[in-house]
mmCIF file of C-alpha atoms and ligand atoms in Angstrom:
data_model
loop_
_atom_site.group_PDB
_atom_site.id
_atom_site.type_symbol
_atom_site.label_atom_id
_atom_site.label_comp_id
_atom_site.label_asym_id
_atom_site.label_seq_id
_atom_site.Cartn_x
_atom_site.Cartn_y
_atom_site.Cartn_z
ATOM 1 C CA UNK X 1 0.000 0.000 0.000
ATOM 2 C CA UNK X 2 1.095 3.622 -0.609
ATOM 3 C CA UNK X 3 2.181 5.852 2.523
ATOM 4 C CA UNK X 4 -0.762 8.034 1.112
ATOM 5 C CA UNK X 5 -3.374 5.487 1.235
ATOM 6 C CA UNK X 6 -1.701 4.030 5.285
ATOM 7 C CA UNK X 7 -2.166 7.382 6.669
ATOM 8 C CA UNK X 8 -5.844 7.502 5.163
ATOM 9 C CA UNK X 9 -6.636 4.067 6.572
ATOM 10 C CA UNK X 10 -4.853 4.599 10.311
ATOM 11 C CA UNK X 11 -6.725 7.911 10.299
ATOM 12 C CA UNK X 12 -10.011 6.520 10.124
ATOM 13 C CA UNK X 13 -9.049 3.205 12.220
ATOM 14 C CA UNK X 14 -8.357 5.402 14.834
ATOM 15 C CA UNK X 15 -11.496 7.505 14.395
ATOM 16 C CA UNK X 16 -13.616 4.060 14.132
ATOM 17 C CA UNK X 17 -14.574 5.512 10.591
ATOM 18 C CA UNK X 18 -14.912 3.934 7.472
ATOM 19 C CA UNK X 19 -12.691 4.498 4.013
ATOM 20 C CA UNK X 20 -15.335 4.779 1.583
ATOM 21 C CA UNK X 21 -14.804 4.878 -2.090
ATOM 22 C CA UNK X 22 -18.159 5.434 -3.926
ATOM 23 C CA UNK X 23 -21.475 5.886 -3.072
ATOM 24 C CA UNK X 24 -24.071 5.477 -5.360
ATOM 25 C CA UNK X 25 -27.831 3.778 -6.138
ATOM 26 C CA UNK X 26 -28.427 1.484 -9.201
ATOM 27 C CA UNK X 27 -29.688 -1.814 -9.773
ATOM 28 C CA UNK X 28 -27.954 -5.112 -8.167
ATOM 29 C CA UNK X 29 -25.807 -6.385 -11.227
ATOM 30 C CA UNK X 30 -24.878 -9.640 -10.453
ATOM 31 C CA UNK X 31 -25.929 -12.989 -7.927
ATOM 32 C CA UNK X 32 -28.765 -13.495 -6.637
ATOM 33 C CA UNK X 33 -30.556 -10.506 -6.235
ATOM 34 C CA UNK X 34 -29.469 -9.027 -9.870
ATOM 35 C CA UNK X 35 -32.060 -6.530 -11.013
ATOM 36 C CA UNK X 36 -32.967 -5.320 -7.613
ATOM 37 C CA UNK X 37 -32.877 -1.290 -6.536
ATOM 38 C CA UNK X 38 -29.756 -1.349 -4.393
ATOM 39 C CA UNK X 39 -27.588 1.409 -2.545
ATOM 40 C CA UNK X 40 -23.548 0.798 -3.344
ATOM 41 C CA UNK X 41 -21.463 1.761 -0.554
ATOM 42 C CA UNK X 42 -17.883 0.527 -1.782
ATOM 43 C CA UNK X 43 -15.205 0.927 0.681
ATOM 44 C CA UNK X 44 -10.907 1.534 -0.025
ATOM 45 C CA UNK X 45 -8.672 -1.096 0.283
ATOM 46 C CA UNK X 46 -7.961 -4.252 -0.777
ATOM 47 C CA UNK X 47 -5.784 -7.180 0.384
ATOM 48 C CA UNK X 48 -5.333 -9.123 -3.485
ATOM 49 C CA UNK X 49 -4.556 -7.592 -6.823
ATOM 50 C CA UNK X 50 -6.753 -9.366 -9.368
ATOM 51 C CA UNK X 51 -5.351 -9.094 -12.449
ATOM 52 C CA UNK X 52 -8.704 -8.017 -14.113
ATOM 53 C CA UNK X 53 -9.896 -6.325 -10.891
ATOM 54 C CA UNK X 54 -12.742 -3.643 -12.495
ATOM 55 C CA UNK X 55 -12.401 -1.062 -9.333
ATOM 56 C CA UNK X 56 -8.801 -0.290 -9.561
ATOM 57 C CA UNK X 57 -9.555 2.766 -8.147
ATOM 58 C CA UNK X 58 -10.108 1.526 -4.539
ATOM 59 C CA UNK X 59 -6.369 -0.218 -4.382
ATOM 60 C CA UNK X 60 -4.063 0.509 -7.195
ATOM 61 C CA UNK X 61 -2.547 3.889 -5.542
ATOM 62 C CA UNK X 62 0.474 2.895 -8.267
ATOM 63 C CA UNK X 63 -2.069 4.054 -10.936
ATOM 64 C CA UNK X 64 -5.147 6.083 -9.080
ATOM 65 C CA UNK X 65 -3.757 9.095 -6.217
ATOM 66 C CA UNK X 66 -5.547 7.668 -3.317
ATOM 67 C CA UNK X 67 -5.969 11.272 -1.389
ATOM 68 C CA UNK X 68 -8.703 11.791 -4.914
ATOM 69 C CA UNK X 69 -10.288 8.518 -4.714
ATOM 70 C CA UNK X 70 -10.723 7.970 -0.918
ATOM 71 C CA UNK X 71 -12.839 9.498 1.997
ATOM 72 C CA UNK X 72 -12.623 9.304 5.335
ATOM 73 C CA UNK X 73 -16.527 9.070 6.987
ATOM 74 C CA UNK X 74 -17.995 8.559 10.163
ATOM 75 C CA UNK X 75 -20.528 5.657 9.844
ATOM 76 C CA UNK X 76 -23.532 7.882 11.090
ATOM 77 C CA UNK X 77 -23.069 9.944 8.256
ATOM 78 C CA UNK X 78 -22.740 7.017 5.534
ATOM 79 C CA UNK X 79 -25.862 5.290 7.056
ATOM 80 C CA UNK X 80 -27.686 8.292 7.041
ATOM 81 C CA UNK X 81 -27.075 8.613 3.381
ATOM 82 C CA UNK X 82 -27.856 5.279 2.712
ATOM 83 C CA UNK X 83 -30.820 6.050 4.517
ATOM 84 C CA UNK X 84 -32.335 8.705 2.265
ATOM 85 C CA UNK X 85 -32.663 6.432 -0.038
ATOM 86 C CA UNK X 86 -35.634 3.987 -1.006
ATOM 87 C CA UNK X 87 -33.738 1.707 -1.717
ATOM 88 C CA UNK X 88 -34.717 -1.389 -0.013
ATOM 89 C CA UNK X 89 -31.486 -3.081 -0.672
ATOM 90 C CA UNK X 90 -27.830 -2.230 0.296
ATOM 91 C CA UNK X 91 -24.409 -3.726 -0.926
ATOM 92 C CA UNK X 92 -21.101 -3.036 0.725
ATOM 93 C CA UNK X 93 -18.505 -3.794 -1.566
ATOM 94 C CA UNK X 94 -15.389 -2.233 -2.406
ATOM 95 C CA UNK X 95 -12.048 -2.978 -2.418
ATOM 96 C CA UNK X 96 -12.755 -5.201 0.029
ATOM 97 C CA UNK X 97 -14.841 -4.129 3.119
ATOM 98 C CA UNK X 98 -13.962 -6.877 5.692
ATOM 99 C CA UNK X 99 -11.007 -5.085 5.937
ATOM 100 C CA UNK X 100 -12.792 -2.551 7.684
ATOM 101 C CA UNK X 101 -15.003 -4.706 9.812
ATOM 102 C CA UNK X 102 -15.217 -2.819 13.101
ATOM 103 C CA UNK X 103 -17.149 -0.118 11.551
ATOM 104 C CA UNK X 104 -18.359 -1.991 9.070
ATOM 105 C CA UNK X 105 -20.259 -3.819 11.893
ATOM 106 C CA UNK X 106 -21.828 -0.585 12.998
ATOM 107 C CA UNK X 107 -22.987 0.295 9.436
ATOM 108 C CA UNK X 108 -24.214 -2.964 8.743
ATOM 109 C CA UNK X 109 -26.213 -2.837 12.771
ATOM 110 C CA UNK X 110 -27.560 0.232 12.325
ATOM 111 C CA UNK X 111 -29.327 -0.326 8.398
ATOM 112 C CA UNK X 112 -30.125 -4.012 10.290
ATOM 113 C CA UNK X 113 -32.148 -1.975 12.982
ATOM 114 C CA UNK X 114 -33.868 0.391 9.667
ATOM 115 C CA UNK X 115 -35.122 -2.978 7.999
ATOM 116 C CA UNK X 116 -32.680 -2.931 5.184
ATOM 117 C CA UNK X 117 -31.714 -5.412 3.435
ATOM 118 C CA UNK X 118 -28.038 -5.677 3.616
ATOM 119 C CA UNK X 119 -25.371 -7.840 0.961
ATOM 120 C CA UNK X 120 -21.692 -8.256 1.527
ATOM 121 C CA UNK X 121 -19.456 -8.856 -1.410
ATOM 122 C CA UNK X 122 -16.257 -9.931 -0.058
ATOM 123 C CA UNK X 123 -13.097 -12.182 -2.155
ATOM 124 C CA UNK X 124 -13.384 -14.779 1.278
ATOM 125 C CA UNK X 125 -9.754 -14.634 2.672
ATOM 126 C CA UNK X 126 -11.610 -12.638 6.358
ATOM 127 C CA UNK X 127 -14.296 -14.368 8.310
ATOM 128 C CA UNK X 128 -17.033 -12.606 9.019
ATOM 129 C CA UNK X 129 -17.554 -11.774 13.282
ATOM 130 C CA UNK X 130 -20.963 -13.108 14.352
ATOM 131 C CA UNK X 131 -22.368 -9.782 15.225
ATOM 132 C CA UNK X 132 -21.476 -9.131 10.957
ATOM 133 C CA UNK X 133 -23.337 -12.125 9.662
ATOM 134 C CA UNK X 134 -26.312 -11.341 12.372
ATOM 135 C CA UNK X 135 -27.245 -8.013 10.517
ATOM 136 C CA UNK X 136 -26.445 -9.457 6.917
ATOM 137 C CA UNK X 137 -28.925 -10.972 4.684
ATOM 138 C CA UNK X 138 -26.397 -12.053 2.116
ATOM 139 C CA UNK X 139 -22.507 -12.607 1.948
ATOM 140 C CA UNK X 140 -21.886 -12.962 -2.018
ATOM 141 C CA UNK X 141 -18.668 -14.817 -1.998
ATOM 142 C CA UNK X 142 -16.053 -14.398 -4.293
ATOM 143 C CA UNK X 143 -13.124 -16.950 -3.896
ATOM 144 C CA UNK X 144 -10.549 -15.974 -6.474
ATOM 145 C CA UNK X 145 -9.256 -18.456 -8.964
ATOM 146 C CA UNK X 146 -5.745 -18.880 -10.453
ATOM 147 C CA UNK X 147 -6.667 -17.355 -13.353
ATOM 148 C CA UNK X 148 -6.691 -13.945 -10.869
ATOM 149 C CA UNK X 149 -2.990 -14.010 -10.859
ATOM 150 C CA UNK X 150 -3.040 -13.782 -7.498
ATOM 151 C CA UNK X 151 -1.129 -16.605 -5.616
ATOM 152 C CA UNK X 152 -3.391 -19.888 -3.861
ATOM 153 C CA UNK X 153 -2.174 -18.630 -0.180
ATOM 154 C CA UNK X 154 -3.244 -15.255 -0.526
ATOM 155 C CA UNK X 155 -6.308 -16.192 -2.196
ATOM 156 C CA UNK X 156 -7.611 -19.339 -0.530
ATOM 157 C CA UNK X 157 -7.839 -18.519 3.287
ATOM 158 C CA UNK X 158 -9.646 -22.266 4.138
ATOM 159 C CA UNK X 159 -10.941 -21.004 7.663
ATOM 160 C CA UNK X 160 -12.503 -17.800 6.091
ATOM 161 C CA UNK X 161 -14.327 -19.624 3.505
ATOM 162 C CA UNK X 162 -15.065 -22.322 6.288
ATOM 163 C CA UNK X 163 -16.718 -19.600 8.254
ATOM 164 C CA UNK X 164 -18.114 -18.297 5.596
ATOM 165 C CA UNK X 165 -19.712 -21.163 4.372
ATOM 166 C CA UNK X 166 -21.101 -21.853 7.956
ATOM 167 C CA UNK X 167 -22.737 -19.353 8.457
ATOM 168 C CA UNK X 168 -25.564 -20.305 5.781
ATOM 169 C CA UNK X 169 -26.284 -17.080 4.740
ATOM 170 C CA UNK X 170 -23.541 -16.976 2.017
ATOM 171 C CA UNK X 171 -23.512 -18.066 -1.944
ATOM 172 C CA UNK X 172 -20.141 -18.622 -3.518
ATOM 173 C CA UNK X 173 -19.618 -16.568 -7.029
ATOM 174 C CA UNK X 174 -16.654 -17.347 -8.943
ATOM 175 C CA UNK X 175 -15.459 -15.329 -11.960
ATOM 176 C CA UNK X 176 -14.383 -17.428 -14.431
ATOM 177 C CA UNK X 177 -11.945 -16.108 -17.555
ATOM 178 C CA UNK X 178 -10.928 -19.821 -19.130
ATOM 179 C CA UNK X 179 -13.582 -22.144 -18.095
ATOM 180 C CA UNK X 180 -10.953 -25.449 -19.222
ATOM 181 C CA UNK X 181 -8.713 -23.739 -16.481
ATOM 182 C CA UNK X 182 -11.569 -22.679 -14.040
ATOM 183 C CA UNK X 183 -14.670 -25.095 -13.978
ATOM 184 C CA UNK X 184 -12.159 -28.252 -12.599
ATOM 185 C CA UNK X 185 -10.635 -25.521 -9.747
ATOM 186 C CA UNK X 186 -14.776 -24.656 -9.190
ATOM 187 C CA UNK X 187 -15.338 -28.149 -8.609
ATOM 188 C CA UNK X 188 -12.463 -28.828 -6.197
ATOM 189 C CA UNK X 189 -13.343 -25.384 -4.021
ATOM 190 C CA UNK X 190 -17.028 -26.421 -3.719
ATOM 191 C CA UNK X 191 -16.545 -29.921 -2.410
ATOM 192 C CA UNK X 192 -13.864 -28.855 -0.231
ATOM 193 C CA UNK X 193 -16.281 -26.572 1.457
ATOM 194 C CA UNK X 194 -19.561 -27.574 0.978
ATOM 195 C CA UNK X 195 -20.411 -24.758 -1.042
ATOM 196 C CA UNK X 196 -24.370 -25.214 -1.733
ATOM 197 C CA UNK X 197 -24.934 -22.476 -3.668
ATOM 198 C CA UNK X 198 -22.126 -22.416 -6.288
ATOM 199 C CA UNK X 199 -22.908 -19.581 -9.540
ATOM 200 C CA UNK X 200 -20.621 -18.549 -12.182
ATOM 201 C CA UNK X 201 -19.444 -14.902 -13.850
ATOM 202 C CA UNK X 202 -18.199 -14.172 -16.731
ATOM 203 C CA UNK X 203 -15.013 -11.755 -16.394
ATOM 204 C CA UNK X 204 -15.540 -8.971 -18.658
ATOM 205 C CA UNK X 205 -16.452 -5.104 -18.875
ATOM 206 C CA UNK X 206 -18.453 -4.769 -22.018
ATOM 207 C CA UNK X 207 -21.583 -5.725 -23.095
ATOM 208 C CA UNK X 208 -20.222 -8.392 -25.835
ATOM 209 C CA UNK X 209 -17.596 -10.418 -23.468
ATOM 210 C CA UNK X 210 -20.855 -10.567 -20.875
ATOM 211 C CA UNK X 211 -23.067 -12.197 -23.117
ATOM 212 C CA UNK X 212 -20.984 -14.551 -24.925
ATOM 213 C CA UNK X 213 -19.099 -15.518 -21.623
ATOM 214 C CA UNK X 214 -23.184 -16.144 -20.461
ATOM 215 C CA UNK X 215 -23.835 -17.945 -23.236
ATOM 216 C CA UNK X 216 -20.443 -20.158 -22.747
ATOM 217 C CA UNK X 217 -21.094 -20.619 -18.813
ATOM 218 C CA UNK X 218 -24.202 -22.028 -19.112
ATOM 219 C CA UNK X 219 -22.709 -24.863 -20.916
ATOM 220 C CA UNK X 220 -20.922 -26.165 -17.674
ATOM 221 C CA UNK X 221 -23.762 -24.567 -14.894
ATOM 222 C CA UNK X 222 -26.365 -26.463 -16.611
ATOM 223 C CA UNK X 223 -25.579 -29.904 -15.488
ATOM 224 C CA UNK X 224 -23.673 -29.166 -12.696
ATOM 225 C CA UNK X 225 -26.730 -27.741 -11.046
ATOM 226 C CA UNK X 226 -25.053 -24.089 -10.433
ATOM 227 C CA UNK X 227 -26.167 -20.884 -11.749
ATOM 228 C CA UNK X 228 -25.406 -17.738 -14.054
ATOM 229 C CA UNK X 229 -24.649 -14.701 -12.481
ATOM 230 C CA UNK X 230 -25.196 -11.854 -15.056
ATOM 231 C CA UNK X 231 -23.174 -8.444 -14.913
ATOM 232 C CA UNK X 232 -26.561 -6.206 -15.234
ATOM 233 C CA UNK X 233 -24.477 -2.958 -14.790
ATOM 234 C CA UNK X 234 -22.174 -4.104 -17.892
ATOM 235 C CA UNK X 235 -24.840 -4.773 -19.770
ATOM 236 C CA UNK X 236 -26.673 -1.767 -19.462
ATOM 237 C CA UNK X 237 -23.891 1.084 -18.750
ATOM 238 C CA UNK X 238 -20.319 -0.930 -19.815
ATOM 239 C CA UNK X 239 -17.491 -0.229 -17.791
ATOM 240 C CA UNK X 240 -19.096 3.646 -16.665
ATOM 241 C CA UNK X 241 -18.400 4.257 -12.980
ATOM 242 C CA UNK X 242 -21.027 4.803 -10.110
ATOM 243 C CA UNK X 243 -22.998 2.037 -11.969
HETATM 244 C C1 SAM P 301 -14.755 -5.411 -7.217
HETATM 245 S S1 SAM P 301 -15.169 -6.817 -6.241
HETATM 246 C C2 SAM P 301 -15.268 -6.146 -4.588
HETATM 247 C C3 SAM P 301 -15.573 -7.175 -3.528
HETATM 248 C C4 SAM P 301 -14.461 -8.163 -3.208
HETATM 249 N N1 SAM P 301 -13.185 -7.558 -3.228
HETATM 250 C C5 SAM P 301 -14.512 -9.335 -4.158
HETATM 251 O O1 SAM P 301 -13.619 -9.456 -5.001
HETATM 252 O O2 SAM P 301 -15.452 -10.105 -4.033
HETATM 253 C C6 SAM P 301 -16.914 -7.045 -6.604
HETATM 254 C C7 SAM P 301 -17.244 -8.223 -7.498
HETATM 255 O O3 SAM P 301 -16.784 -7.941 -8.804
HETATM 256 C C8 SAM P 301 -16.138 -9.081 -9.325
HETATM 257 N N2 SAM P 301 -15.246 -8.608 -10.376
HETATM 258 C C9 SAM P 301 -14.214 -7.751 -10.271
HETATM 259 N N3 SAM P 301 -13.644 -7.502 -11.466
HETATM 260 C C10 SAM P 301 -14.349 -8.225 -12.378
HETATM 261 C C11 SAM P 301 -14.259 -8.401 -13.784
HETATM 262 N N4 SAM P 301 -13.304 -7.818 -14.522
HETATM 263 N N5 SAM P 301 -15.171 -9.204 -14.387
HETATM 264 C C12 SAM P 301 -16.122 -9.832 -13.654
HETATM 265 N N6 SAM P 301 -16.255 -9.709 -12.323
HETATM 266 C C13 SAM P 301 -15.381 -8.920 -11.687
HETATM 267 C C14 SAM P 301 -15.496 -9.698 -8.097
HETATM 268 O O4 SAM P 301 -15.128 -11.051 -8.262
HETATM 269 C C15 SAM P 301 -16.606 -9.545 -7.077
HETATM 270 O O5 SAM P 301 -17.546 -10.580 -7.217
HETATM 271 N N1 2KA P 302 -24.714 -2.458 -10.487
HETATM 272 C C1 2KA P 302 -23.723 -3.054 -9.845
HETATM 273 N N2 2KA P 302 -23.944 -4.228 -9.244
HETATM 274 C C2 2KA P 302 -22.913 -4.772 -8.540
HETATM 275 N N3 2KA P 302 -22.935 -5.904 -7.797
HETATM 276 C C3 2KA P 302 -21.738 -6.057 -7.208
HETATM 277 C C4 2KA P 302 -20.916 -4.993 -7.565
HETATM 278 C C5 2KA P 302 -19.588 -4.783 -6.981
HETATM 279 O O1 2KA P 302 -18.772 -4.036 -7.516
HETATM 280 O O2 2KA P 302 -19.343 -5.386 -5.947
HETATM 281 C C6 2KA P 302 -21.656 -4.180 -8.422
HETATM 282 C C7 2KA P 302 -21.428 -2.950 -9.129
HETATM 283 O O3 2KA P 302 -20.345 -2.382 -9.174
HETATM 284 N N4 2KA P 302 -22.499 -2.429 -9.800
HETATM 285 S S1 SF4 P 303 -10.415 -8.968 -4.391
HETATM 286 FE FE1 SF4 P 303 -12.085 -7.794 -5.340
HETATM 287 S S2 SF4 P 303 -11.516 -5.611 -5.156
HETATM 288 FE FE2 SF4 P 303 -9.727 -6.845 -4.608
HETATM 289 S S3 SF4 P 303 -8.530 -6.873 -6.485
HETATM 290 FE FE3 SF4 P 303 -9.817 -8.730 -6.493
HETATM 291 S S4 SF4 P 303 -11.736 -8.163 -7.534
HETATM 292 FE FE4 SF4 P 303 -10.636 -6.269 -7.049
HETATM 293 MG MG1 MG P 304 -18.589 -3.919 -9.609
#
């Protein structure tokens, strides 16, 4: 991580704020709630470095100046904007936001206590603390896959996705770029965990490479009895931001 980006992060650790990105309302893109009215909160910071990561901008300080991209908010004030919203639905995203779970637990409590719906999308390398998965109605999991470029022991964290998976409120949603490389890893990941609820994504921020990689996912959901995550957001807006 850049200096820049520490100082942000230790500033609002110490504060018990949270590092927030974007945040925006739009429809729910992908998993199992695609096409619903949600509000996007996506937090800084991320522990991996996908290769084909589409929010650079919340970890790639090499690229993006982190002082532009990054806020530092008190979680009153992000709930309160969530809030205004009629948005039924809320998905905390980022980056990735267990990295910020001690105020992440008082966001997620107090839109709990306001009868919102709340999703998690987290990569599955940090359990979630029970207090987290008591106000969460959803933990879309994304385990990465080699083709991420990221490295097995940074990616595979086997008592986060334990936890994960045991707390039966989580569905496991892998990206796949070369379904002859990723399908067989797929397979291995969800019997090693007892993933019950298994979908695949294409990679891809265009309209085209989410259709065709659709198309060419069904082909091994199908009989596997797993599902197709659409991208929503690329289909309607591309690669736009805020989407
Ligand atoms: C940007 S990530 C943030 C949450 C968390 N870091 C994670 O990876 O799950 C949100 C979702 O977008 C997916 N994603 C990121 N880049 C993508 C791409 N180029 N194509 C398809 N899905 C992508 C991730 O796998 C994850 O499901
Ligand atoms: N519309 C829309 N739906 C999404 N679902 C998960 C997203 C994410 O970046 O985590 C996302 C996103 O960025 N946009
Ligand atoms: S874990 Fe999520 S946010 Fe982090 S680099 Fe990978 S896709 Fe991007
Ligand atoms: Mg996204």
């Amino acid at each position: 991580m850049s200096a820049a980006a520490a100082a942000i992060h230790r500033r609002a650790a110490a504060a018990g704020d949270l590092v927030v990105s974007e945040l925006f309302t739009s429809l729910q893109g992908e998993g199992p709630s695609a096409g619903q009215t949600a509000v996007f909160v996506r937090l800084g910071g991320c522990n991996l470095d996908c290769s084909w990561c589409d929010t650079p901008y919340t970890w790639r300080w090499d690229r993006h100046d982190p002082r532009a991209e990054l806020s530092v908010r008190p979680v009153a004030d992000v709930a309160r904007q969530v809030l205004e919203q009629r948005a039924p639905r809320v998905v905390v995203t980022g980056g990735e936001p267990l990295l910020q779970q001690r105020a992440l637990l008082e966001l997620v409590a107090r839109l709990h206590e306001a009868g919102r719906l709340v999703e998690i999308e987290t990569n599955g390398t940090i359990a979630p603390a029970p207090r987290l998965v008591e106000g969460v109605a959803r933990f879309n999991v994304s385990p990465k896959l080699a083709t991420s470029g990221v490295r097995t022991s940074r990616r595979i964290v086997p008592d986060s996705l334990t936890a994960l998976a045991g707390t039966g409120k989580a569905v496991f949603k892998f990206v796949v770029t070369d379904p002859g490389a990723d399908i067989p890893e797929v397979e291995e990941l969800a019997a090693s965990y007892g993933m019950e609820s298994v979908w695949l994504m294409p990679q891809g921020t265009s309209g085209p490479e989410a259709v065709d990689g659709m198309r060419a996912l069904a082909e091994a959901a199908v009989p596997r009895g797993w599902s197709v995550s659409p991208r929503l957001h690329v289909l309607l807006w591309g690669d736009a931001r805020g989407r």
